[in-house]
Amino acid sequence: MGGTYAGCILRVNLTTGEIKKEKPDPALLRKYIGGRGLASYYLNQLMDPAAEPLSPENVLIFATGPLTGTSAPAGGRYMVVCKSPLTGLIASSNSGGHFGAELKAAGYDMIILEGAAKEPVYLAIKDEAVELRPAAELWGLETDVVTDQLREEFGDEKAKVACIGPAGENLVRFACVINDKHRAAGRSGVGAVMGAKKLKAIIVRGRKRPVAPDEEVFKNFVREKTEILRTNPVTGEGLPKLGTKVLDNIINENGLYPTRNFQTGVFEGTEEVCGEALVEKGYLKKNRGCYACPIKCARVTALPTGSRGEGPEYESGWAYGACCGVKDLIAVTEANFLCNRLGIDTISCGVTIACAMELFERGYLPKEDLGPGPALNFGSSEAIVYYTHAVAYRKGFGDKLAEGAARLAQAYGHPELAMTVKKQELPAYDPRGAQAQGLAYATSNRGGCHVRAYLIAPEILGIPEKLDPSSTEGKAQWVKAFQDLTAVIDSLGICLFTSFALSAEDYRDLLAAATGFDYTLEEMMRCGERIWNLERVFNLKAGLDPKEDTLPKRLLTEAMPEGPNKGQVVRLSEMLPEYYKVRGWEEGRPTPEKLRELDLA
Amino acid sequence: MGGTYAGCILRVNLTTGEIKKEKPDPALLRKYIGGRGLASYYLNQLMDPAAEPLSPENVLIFATGPLTGTSAPAGGRYMVVCKSPLTGLIASSNSGGHFGAELKAAGYDMIILEGAAKEPVYLAIKDEAVELRPAAELWGLETDVVTDQLREEFGDEKAKVACIGPAGENLVRFACVINDKHRAAGRSGVGAVMGAKKLKAIIVRGRKRPVAPDEEVFKNFVREKTEILRTNPVTGEGLPKLGTKVLDNIINENGLYPTRNFQTGVFEGTEEVCGEALVEKGYLKKNRGCYACPIKCARVTALPTGSRGEGPEYESGWAYGACCGVKDLIAVTEANFLCNRLGIDTISCGVTIACAMELFERGYLPKEDLGPGPALNFGSSEAIVYYTHAVAYRKGFGDKLAEGAARLAQAYGHPELAMTVKKQELPAYDPRGAQAQGLAYATSNRGGCHVRAYLIAPEILGIPEKLDPSSTEGKAQWVKAFQDLTAVIDSLGICLFTSFALSAEDYRDLLAAATGFDYTLEEMMRCGERIWNLERVFNLKAGLDPKEDTLPKRLLTEAMPEGPNKGQVVRLSEMLPEYYKVRGWEEGRPTPEKLRELDLA
């Protein structure tokens, strides 16, 4: 084994308590890179994709990539991979902070958790020493409290913690894993899988540094790429200054800022909840960066109420703001803080509440069903805070919301009001204003998602070049290219935000120098395509019907009522067949030839 | 000296640091009872009523009554008396909790503070030991933090603290004094006077118990009156169950629940913010009582955001709720918590924000003047929290709000939009639905206030008998009787809420037994009348023009637009001349005969 891999995979059987270490095969590393790719490979190997996500048969993987924990800029990412209880498909959620780098420093590329504990446990890792310990006293605690308590117990303030909150314990279908108190492996309910396994937390401390085969060469690349990030207007200025919330006004002015459950793309309250307002109102206290990050887009915030935390990020602020019609930046930020403490995905929770608001306002959801909870009108600042709390504990109507928008809308006889793809809630871009993004949503391997392929970059921001967002022409090829490159980036262990500035060549440079594998650009991109197809194979085995490669009816048939995209719908049928074609798929399935070409069969 | 008086007045000169103790004259005690009455006497004696309220010439008095600290039911009240920076008239603010009883136990009926310190100080009292100590390190702290820190420094967890928050330090005209963290001597800006004197806090611990001349007799009365309170539907059931917020629905249904700065008397959001909602939504955690109280109307509350505190009370919940058009009970409760921590009167702050909202919505207050603060639309949950915080620090537009509604509306050229009497903001009853309450507001000695004479009891609740709220007939006599009896109750050191159940005779029983003075009912009521007239004399010397015995134009000329009181205005001119007459006043001034009759001249 060489390069920046730790060279060890930690395997933990929670049913038996057995802990093993094994060396990964170098050929597998080269083929799947690490992180998302390698974890997807193991998931396919170790579990039946048709298994019930909340059963012990599910496999939960924490995976770093070859750049995780190195000096590569923003090289602090890790992935949580398993089968999702929200979508029933593959889940692979990415997170930053410092946990991933610490796991690598302790000497592990991945942790593979199988089975399920009978009583709550946590996993304690101090370099070579690995132990499962009882967590009965931690069960029920919020993520920040768990983190503090575990660190104290562990006796090392520098130890890093990834854990679940009450939402994960209570199997909320969109519960997340929180690391370093404020960073989330957010989507697809990976926290519920951890909860079902009765694994409350992983605490890790390590003292090794990953070393590249030729450190001098690697460091030169690191310096070069860091400089590119520092001088780029997005990663060097926009994101450092306003964080991800730099986007609120841009997306709203472009008319694709989904408002009141995607009923329109223009939010009249943007001025009150945008990134600029967070700064001006004095809620932003300072910026913070993840491990080795020169961008530092995280926001440390405090409210007049005395609440402190991080965020909201653009997506979180939107989900609780525009999507719920709420103009109260304090309530939006409180709801975001709550999500972090309770271990809830902000996007899914906000969009599910928005769905309930539309059901309520249209009279499909009777007030009695809310019990003692506040009325679910769009704009209710109380509702977003109250029901977020109720979701985590599955209290009252929170129990129904905890199932996600798709199951909620279905239960009330109006599935068309769930703004979901493959049962996962859509993020903060109305695809009626960005056709390629619509295709990317429809074909995402983990359901409604913007970070499997962020076509907003070319369609709206003009990165790396400006595309006409209303055109469908050639978009299939763009989506495929973005999906494949993103699969690579997520496998590297570097932050996706670097891709605003770095090119595929830049990633190749870092990857080759870190691993010592002489990747060509073509080989690296084939890895990305391989990972994408492998995830698709998992999903098909899990029971995915390619007909689910679609969007909520609203986005396909209801014309955008106002703004720059007035009159538009997503013309998915103009793009999907071409997408299958460029993917080499037939009827939405990879052909045997394609699988052979990718060395997957 | 006998009975339950401590028999000692503590006099502190903050300018010189001199501390003296003196015995009060028994004749003065009998004439002014204690508490509000006796303090008003000293205020008249010791200061020029025309002096500037925030100058060292103002005198700040903390006063207990003969029942304070005894076993009399709800006998834990104390008063803070001084000249108000809000009204320019006498301020006398009542508070419960445990501070008053502790002051009595330490051996003091009153603390009279004169002059002003150069640097922040606090007053430490442990029985006989009394000391002024530097408070530089406490300056700037919120009231709950000050309380904890002082207790630790003092080394006695049972010590009681009354203090100011940042609002008092920053001379907010409606800053209050907070004792026991959650109880407020709330109105008229007594906290700003304390701030101007650079007195951050008083901490007190005492070990003496007040003893009645015949303890057996006194205790029998205590048992008897306690039993009356326990079996009365208001003090035995309504208040214990829902606290003061039992009133929201009653007052709203009766159409006098002032909404959006008194534009109407019916609030469509009452269901979401009422006392029942506080319980049902799970925000109420438990009840809490003040010293020796069988009613226990205080609410210990916690929000889904993690904030904890007490309240909101009916008035506070209304001021931030209906009066600002806000339906978000979380935001209302957060604003209330903030007020307690920052040391702000909830009623004045809420009504001042409501005034600003009307100025804003009518276009009289330009958005630029708000700086980075949120828009001031009715219903904005963010605005009530943001600007409450801004008020305490006089930050941005908070500096203008900190002057109160009367000065704010005046500054924007629309004094008619200030819902104030004598520059103090009105409480939670629209007098267009209760004529006598209108007269009581107009003639209150401390400006807009419901606890100088609570005519809602007879006019709405039917206590002690039901009066027609729309009639003006005989109301002057009722108002005088309530004003005089309330002056007695506030002087006794017992909670005004006992008057829902106890009669004047009951108070006479307790007063006579506690003091050993053989008061007749008539003598006691004459004490009340004396106190009322003494306060009036102070106000006239302070420059009060009897023309100020009036109400905001809206309440006199704009018909109530909807609800049970539709079409009504307050017919003050039908009541005021009669009021002057029953008071024995000419042109709003006590005649020399009246003053001689009351032994005031």
PDB file of C-alpha atoms in Angstrom, chain B residues 26 52 77 118 146 149 196 226 269-270 275 277 312 328 335 375 455 461 484 494 534 555:
ATOM      1  CA  PRO B  26     -44.948  54.815  64.317  1.00  0.00           C
ATOM      2  CA  GLU B  52     -34.558  65.485  36.608  1.00  0.00           C
ATOM      3  CA  ARG B  77     -44.430  41.940  47.621  1.00  0.00           C
ATOM      4  CA  LYS B 118     -19.332  57.425  40.272  1.00  0.00           C
ATOM      5  CA  VAL B 146     -25.631  38.812  37.663  1.00  0.00           C
ATOM      6  CA  GLN B 149     -22.508  35.487  39.999  1.00  0.00           C
ATOM      7  CA  ALA B 196     -28.329  56.334  36.499  1.00  0.00           C
ATOM      8  CA  THR B 226     -55.787  31.507  52.746  1.00  0.00           C
ATOM      9  CA  GLY B 269     -54.422  34.777  16.262  1.00  0.00           C
ATOM     10  CA  THR B 270     -55.514  34.415  19.884  1.00  0.00           C
ATOM     11  CA  GLY B 275     -52.685  30.501  27.829  1.00  0.00           C
ATOM     12  CA  ALA B 277     -51.853  27.125  23.755  1.00  0.00           C
ATOM     13  CA  PRO B 312     -45.023  35.093  29.409  1.00  0.00           C
ATOM     14  CA  ASP B 328     -45.818  33.028  17.006  1.00  0.00           C
ATOM     15  CA  ALA B 335     -39.063  38.247  23.592  1.00  0.00           C
ATOM     16  CA  ALA B 375     -38.877  45.504   8.515  1.00  0.00           C
ATOM     17  CA  LEU B 455     -61.891  47.768  36.758  1.00  0.00           C
ATOM     18  CA  LEU B 461     -65.134  39.311  35.137  1.00  0.00           C
ATOM     19  CA  ASP B 484     -57.848  53.749  47.113  1.00  0.00           C
ATOM     20  CA  ILE B 494     -49.509  41.592  49.681  1.00  0.00           C
ATOM     21  CA  LEU B 534     -50.104  62.314  48.101  1.00  0.00           C
ATOM     22  CA  LEU B 555     -59.768  55.563  22.010  1.00  0.00           C
TER      23      LEU B 555
END
